[in-house]
Coordinates of C-alpha atoms in Angstrom, one line a residue:
Chain A
X136 CA 108.1 114.6 116.9
X137 CA 106.6 115.9 120.3
X138 CA 103.5 117.3 119.3
X139 CA 100.4 116.5 121.5
X140 CA 96.9 116.3 120.2
X141 CA 95.1 119.6 120.2
X142 CA 92.5 119.9 122.7
X143 CA 90.3 122.0 120.5
X144 CA 89.4 118.7 118.4
X145 CA 87.4 117.3 121.4
X146 CA 84.7 119.9 122.3
X147 CA 84.0 120.2 126.2
X148 CA 86.6 117.7 126.8
X149 CA 84.5 114.8 125.3
X150 CA 85.6 111.3 126.3
X151 CA 87.7 109.7 123.4
X152 CA 87.4 106.4 121.8
X153 CA 90.9 105.0 121.8
X154 CA 91.8 101.7 119.6
X155 CA 94.9 100.4 121.3
X156 CA 96.1 97.2 120.1
X157 CA 99.2 95.3 119.0
X158 CA 99.6 94.4 115.3
X159 CA 102.1 92.5 113.1
X160 CA 104.1 94.5 110.4
X161 CA 101.7 92.5 107.7
X162 CA 98.7 93.8 109.9
X163 CA 97.4 91.1 111.7
X164 CA 96.3 91.1 115.4
X165 CA 96.2 87.2 115.8
X166 CA 98.0 84.6 113.8
X167 CA 96.5 82.1 111.4
X168 CA 95.3 79.8 114.2
X169 CA 94.2 82.7 116.4
X170 CA 97.7 82.6 118.1
X171 CA 99.1 85.6 120.3
X172 CA 102.5 84.1 121.3
X173 CA 104.3 86.7 118.5
X174 CA 103.1 89.3 120.5
X175 CA 105.2 90.4 123.7
X176 CA 103.1 91.4 126.6
X177 CA 103.1 95.4 127.1
X178 CA 105.2 96.4 130.2
X179 CA 103.2 96.5 133.5
X180 CA 104.0 100.2 133.8
X181 CA 102.7 101.0 130.4
X182 CA 99.6 99.0 130.9
X183 CA 98.9 100.7 134.2
X184 CA 99.4 104.2 132.9
X185 CA 97.3 103.4 129.8
X186 CA 94.6 101.8 132.0
X187 CA 94.4 105.1 134.6
X188 CA 93.3 106.8 131.4
X189 CA 90.1 104.9 131.0
X190 CA 87.2 103.9 132.9
X191 CA 85.3 102.0 130.2
X192 CA 86.2 99.2 127.7
X193 CA 84.2 98.2 124.5
X194 CA 84.1 94.7 123.3
X195 CA 82.8 92.6 120.7
X196 CA 80.9 89.4 121.9
X197 CA 83.4 87.1 120.8
X198 CA 86.2 89.2 122.3
X199 CA 84.3 89.1 125.7
X200 CA 83.8 85.5 125.6
X201 CA 87.6 84.9 124.9
X202 CA 89.3 87.2 126.9
X203 CA 87.3 89.8 128.6
X204 CA 85.1 87.8 130.8
X205 CA 87.5 87.8 133.8
X206 CA 89.6 90.9 132.8
X207 CA 89.3 94.7 133.5
X208 CA 86.7 94.1 136.1
X209 CA 87.4 97.4 137.7
X210 CA 86.1 98.8 134.6
X211 CA 82.8 99.5 132.9
X212 CA 82.5 96.8 130.1
X213 CA 80.1 97.3 127.5
X214 CA 79.6 94.3 125.1
X215 CA 78.1 94.7 121.7
X216 CA 75.8 91.8 121.0
X217 CA 72.5 91.0 119.8
X218 CA 72.5 87.5 121.3
X219 CA 74.1 87.9 124.8
X220 CA 71.3 88.1 127.6
X221 CA 70.4 91.8 128.5
X222 CA 71.3 91.1 131.8
X223 CA 74.6 89.4 132.0
X224 CA 76.4 89.8 135.1
X225 CA 79.0 92.6 135.5
X226 CA 78.6 93.9 131.8
X227 CA 76.3 96.2 130.0
X228 CA 74.9 95.1 126.6
X229 CA 74.6 97.5 123.6
X230 CA 72.2 96.4 121.0
X231 CA 70.7 98.7 118.5
X232 CA 70.9 102.4 118.1
X233 CA 75.0 101.8 118.7
X234 CA 75.6 105.2 117.3
X235 CA 73.6 107.2 119.6
X236 CA 74.3 105.4 122.5
X237 CA 77.9 105.7 122.3
X238 CA 77.9 109.3 121.1
X239 CA 75.6 110.1 124.2
X240 CA 78.3 108.1 126.3
X241 CA 80.8 110.2 124.9
X242 CA 79.3 113.4 126.4
X243 CA 78.9 112.0 129.9
X244 CA 81.6 112.9 132.5
X245 CA 84.3 110.2 132.6
X246 CA 87.7 109.1 131.3
X247 CA 88.2 107.7 128.0
X248 CA 87.1 104.7 126.6
X249 CA 89.1 101.8 125.3
X250 CA 87.9 100.2 121.8
X251 CA 89.4 96.5 122.9
X252 CA 88.2 94.6 119.8
X253 CA 87.7 92.1 118.0
X254 CA 88.2 93.1 114.5
X255 CA 84.5 93.2 113.2
X256 CA 83.8 95.8 116.1
X257 CA 86.7 97.7 115.2
X258 CA 85.6 98.0 111.6
X259 CA 82.4 99.3 112.4
X260 CA 83.8 102.0 114.5
X261 CA 86.4 103.1 112.1
X262 CA 83.8 103.1 109.2
X263 CA 81.6 105.2 111.4
X264 CA 84.6 107.6 112.0
X265 CA 84.2 106.9 115.8
X266 CA 87.7 106.2 116.6
X267 CA 89.3 109.2 118.1
X268 CA 92.6 108.0 118.4
X269 CA 94.5 104.8 117.5
X270 CA 97.6 103.7 119.6
X271 CA 99.1 101.0 117.6
X272 CA 102.1 98.8 118.6
X273 CA 103.6 97.4 115.6
X274 CA 105.6 94.2 116.5
X275 CA 108.6 93.7 114.3
X276 CA 107.3 90.4 112.7
X277 CA 105.7 89.4 109.4
X278 CA 103.2 86.5 110.3
X279 CA 102.2 85.6 106.8
X280 CA 98.5 85.2 107.8
X281 CA 95.7 85.7 110.6
X282 CA 93.1 88.3 111.3
X283 CA 93.7 91.4 109.8
X284 CA 93.3 94.6 112.0
X285 CA 91.5 96.5 109.3
X286 CA 89.0 94.6 107.1
X287 CA 86.1 95.8 105.6
X288 CA 86.8 99.4 105.5
X289 CA 84.5 101.1 103.1
X290 CA 86.5 104.2 102.1
X291 CA 89.9 105.8 102.8
X292 CA 90.4 107.0 106.5
X293 CA 92.9 109.6 107.1
X294 CA 94.7 110.1 110.7
X295 CA 97.1 112.4 111.9
X296 CA 100.4 111.2 113.4
X297 CA 101.0 112.7 116.9
X298 CA 103.4 110.6 118.6
X299 CA 105.7 107.6 118.3
X300 CA 108.4 105.7 120.1
X301 CA 110.4 102.5 119.5
X302 CA 111.7 99.9 121.9
X303 CA 113.1 96.4 121.0
X304 CA 109.7 94.9 121.1
X305 CA 107.4 97.2 119.6
X306 CA 107.0 100.5 117.3
X307 CA 104.6 102.3 119.1
X308 CA 102.5 105.0 117.3
X309 CA 99.6 107.3 118.4
X310 CA 97.1 108.5 115.6
X311 CA 94.4 110.9 115.8
X312 CA 91.2 110.9 113.7
X313 CA 91.1 113.6 110.9
X314 CA 88.5 116.0 112.0
X315 CA 87.4 116.6 108.5
X316 CA 85.6 113.4 109.0
X317 CA 82.5 114.5 110.9
X318 CA 80.9 111.9 113.2
Chain B
X30 CA 116.0 104.0 120.5
X31 CA 119.4 104.9 119.0
X32 CA 121.0 101.6 118.5
X33 CA 122.4 101.2 115.1
X34 CA 123.0 98.1 113.4
X35 CA 125.7 95.8 114.4
X36 CA 128.3 95.8 111.7
X37 CA 129.1 92.0 112.7
X38 CA 125.8 90.8 111.0
X39 CA 127.4 91.9 107.7
X40 CA 130.8 90.0 107.3
X41 CA 133.3 91.7 105.1
X42 CA 130.9 94.6 104.7
X43 CA 128.6 92.7 102.4
X44 CA 126.3 95.0 100.5
X45 CA 122.9 95.0 102.0
X46 CA 119.5 94.8 100.2
X47 CA 117.2 97.2 101.3
X48 CA 113.6 97.2 100.9
X49 CA 112.5 100.6 101.0
X50 CA 108.9 101.4 100.4
X51 CA 105.8 103.5 101.5
X52 CA 103.1 101.6 102.8
X53 CA 99.5 102.4 104.2
X54 CA 98.5 101.7 107.8
X55 CA 96.6 98.6 106.6
X56 CA 99.8 97.3 104.6
X57 CA 99.1 98.2 100.9
X58 CA 101.5 99.7 98.5
X59 CA 99.0 100.5 96.0
X60 CA 95.3 101.5 96.1
X61 CA 92.6 99.3 94.7
X62 CA 93.1 100.7 91.2
X63 CA 96.8 101.0 91.3
X64 CA 96.9 104.5 92.7
X65 CA 99.6 106.3 94.7
X66 CA 97.9 109.9 95.3
X67 CA 97.5 108.5 98.8
X68 CA 101.3 108.6 99.2
X69 CA 103.0 111.9 99.7
X70 CA 106.3 112.0 98.0
X71 CA 109.5 111.8 100.0
X72 CA 111.5 114.9 100.7
X73 CA 114.0 115.4 98.1
X74 CA 116.8 115.5 100.7
X75 CA 115.9 112.3 102.0
X76 CA 115.5 110.8 98.7
X77 CA 119.1 112.0 97.6
X78 CA 120.4 110.6 100.7
X79 CA 119.1 107.4 100.5
X80 CA 120.1 107.2 96.9
X81 CA 123.7 108.2 97.8
X82 CA 124.0 104.9 99.5
X83 CA 122.8 102.6 96.9
X84 CA 124.3 102.0 93.4
X85 CA 122.1 99.1 92.3
X86 CA 118.3 98.6 92.0
X87 CA 116.3 95.4 91.8
X88 CA 112.9 95.4 90.1
X89 CA 110.3 93.2 89.0
X90 CA 109.4 93.2 85.1
X91 CA 106.0 95.2 85.9
X92 CA 107.6 97.7 88.1
X93 CA 110.3 98.3 85.5
X94 CA 107.8 98.7 82.8
X95 CA 105.5 100.8 84.9
X96 CA 108.0 103.1 86.6
X97 CA 111.4 102.0 86.0
X98 CA 112.3 102.6 82.6
X99 CA 113.0 106.1 82.8
X100 CA 114.0 106.4 86.5
X101 CA 117.3 106.0 88.2
X102 CA 119.5 105.7 84.9
X103 CA 122.6 106.4 86.9
X104 CA 122.0 103.0 89.0
X105 CA 122.7 99.8 87.9
X106 CA 119.1 98.2 87.2
X107 CA 118.6 94.8 87.3
X108 CA 115.1 93.3 86.4
X109 CA 114.0 90.0 87.3
X110 CA 112.4 88.5 84.3
X111 CA 111.9 85.5 82.2
X112 CA 110.4 87.4 79.3
X113 CA 112.2 90.5 78.7
X114 CA 115.1 90.1 76.1
X115 CA 118.4 89.1 77.6
X116 CA 119.7 92.4 75.9
X117 CA 117.5 95.0 77.0
X118 CA 119.1 98.5 76.7
X119 CA 120.2 100.1 79.9
X120 CA 119.2 97.2 82.2
X121 CA 120.4 93.9 83.2
X122 CA 118.3 90.8 83.3
X123 CA 118.4 88.1 86.0
X124 CA 116.6 84.9 85.1
X125 CA 117.5 81.5 86.6
X126 CA 119.7 80.9 89.6
X127 CA 118.7 84.1 91.0
X128 CA 119.6 83.2 94.4
X129 CA 123.2 82.6 93.7
X130 CA 123.5 85.6 91.2
X131 CA 122.3 87.8 94.2
X132 CA 124.3 86.4 96.5
X133 CA 127.5 86.7 94.3
X134 CA 126.5 90.4 93.8
X135 CA 126.3 90.9 97.7
X136 CA 130.1 89.8 97.8
X137 CA 131.1 92.4 95.2
X138 CA 132.5 95.6 96.0
X139 CA 130.0 98.2 95.9
X140 CA 127.1 100.1 97.6
X141 CA 123.7 98.7 99.0
X142 CA 121.1 97.4 96.7
X143 CA 117.6 98.8 96.7
X144 CA 114.7 96.3 96.3
X145 CA 112.5 98.4 94.6
X146 CA 109.6 96.1 94.2
X147 CA 106.9 95.0 93.1
X148 CA 105.2 93.0 95.6
X149 CA 105.8 89.6 94.1
X150 CA 109.5 90.4 94.0
X151 CA 109.6 91.3 97.6
X152 CA 107.7 88.2 98.6
X153 CA 110.3 86.1 97.1
X154 CA 113.1 87.9 98.6
X155 CA 111.3 87.9 102.0
X156 CA 110.6 84.3 101.8
X157 CA 114.3 83.6 100.9
X158 CA 115.6 85.6 103.7
X159 CA 117.3 87.9 101.4
X160 CA 115.9 91.5 102.8
X161 CA 118.7 92.6 104.9
X162 CA 116.9 95.7 105.9
X163 CA 113.3 97.2 105.7
X164 CA 112.9 100.9 105.6
X165 CA 109.2 101.3 105.9
X166 CA 107.3 104.7 105.5
X167 CA 104.0 104.0 107.0
X168 CA 101.5 106.8 105.7
X169 CA 98.7 107.6 108.3
X170 CA 95.7 106.4 106.2
X171 CA 93.6 103.3 105.9
X172 CA 93.0 102.6 102.2
X173 CA 90.7 99.8 102.5
X174 CA 92.1 97.5 99.5
X175 CA 94.9 97.5 97.0
X176 CA 98.0 95.6 96.6
X177 CA 99.6 94.3 100.0
X178 CA 102.9 94.9 100.7
X179 CA 103.2 91.3 102.2
X180 CA 101.7 88.4 100.3
X181 CA 102.4 84.7 100.0
X182 CA 104.8 84.8 102.8
X183 CA 105.3 81.2 103.9
X184 CA 106.5 81.3 107.6
X185 CA 107.0 84.0 110.2
X186 CA 110.0 86.3 109.8
X187 CA 111.1 88.4 112.5
X188 CA 113.0 91.5 112.3
X189 CA 114.9 93.8 114.7
X190 CA 113.8 97.5 115.1
X191 CA 116.6 99.9 115.0
X192 CA 115.4 103.1 114.3
X193 CA 112.2 105.4 113.8
X194 CA 111.2 108.8 113.2
X195 CA 107.8 110.5 112.7
X196 CA 106.8 113.8 110.6
X197 CA 103.6 114.9 109.5
X198 CA 103.5 112.5 106.6
X199 CA 105.4 109.4 107.6
X200 CA 106.0 107.2 110.5
X201 CA 109.4 105.8 109.3
X202 CA 111.1 102.8 110.6
X203 CA 114.2 100.8 109.9
X204 CA 114.2 96.9 110.6
X205 CA 116.9 94.2 110.1
X206 CA 116.7 90.9 109.4
X207 CA 116.8 88.8 112.1
X208 CA 120.4 86.9 111.6
X209 CA 118.8 83.5 113.1
X210 CA 117.5 83.1 109.9
X211 CA 120.5 81.9 107.7
X212 CA 120.4 82.4 104.0

């Protein structure tokens, strides 16, 4: 299937929030001990193409402390946290009024926004219908346990399949938010 | 990707056990109340093509009682149960020595075998490395709860991606058992 996203879904070319993550067949983004060894790294080309399309990254506090401190320094990094100091070097902190803040950011000029994780921030965004696209890379493995990508989802969320491809290492799929869910 | 399964993986054209099932993005095969309304029916053409390739169906007791009694009567239906009477009309019962029984069946002449479900029978087969192929149809929905396709998996299981396709309703993928896992 080659259909592309319909631009009309994004009035005024609003910046999209894209959840892009690798996931096991049984829906985990980390193994039972927090391990990632099951997850082949994306190709440099794919990764740099993806990064070209975004200029901003959203992270939870734990993800920032575990992985985000030294990564993606050329992007604007926003960390959602009530505990990190307001003036943490190199990042912006988002505390309260998150919905409004994010909505305003989406109306600014700029590239798309990568919802990096972790699971708790992802749940919040999905429950609020704030994830415009999901780019999932299924790794052909059953882990048997770990941290689920989708948890604490309070009601059904429908998406539209827009693209898929398969390599030896990944089944990649793009999904768009069902626009019947209003923000 | 167009690579097909390597015939050498199946000595003597052994009958394959194929798990074919629809699953939500968060890995459920039933909703929280056992509902299937989220799951569009497969096209008649797809279904009849699939059924042409199999002559035998494996079911757990609950699946048989809920869905299997009146379906697929033109196939040999095997129900794994310790409680159903040995001579239940129209089906064969498998009790003990399941591994050996199934292995002997695979060496007989015949078409492939559909592992229909439910979840508990699927887990047993996966844990025993007895699932040769998985044909998963991901429905683009997050259910938020229900009966997981994969549960009680005791160790990692790797598969090979062999084919994928996408329609409006499904992301379909075929995976083959990693032959490093010996039966």
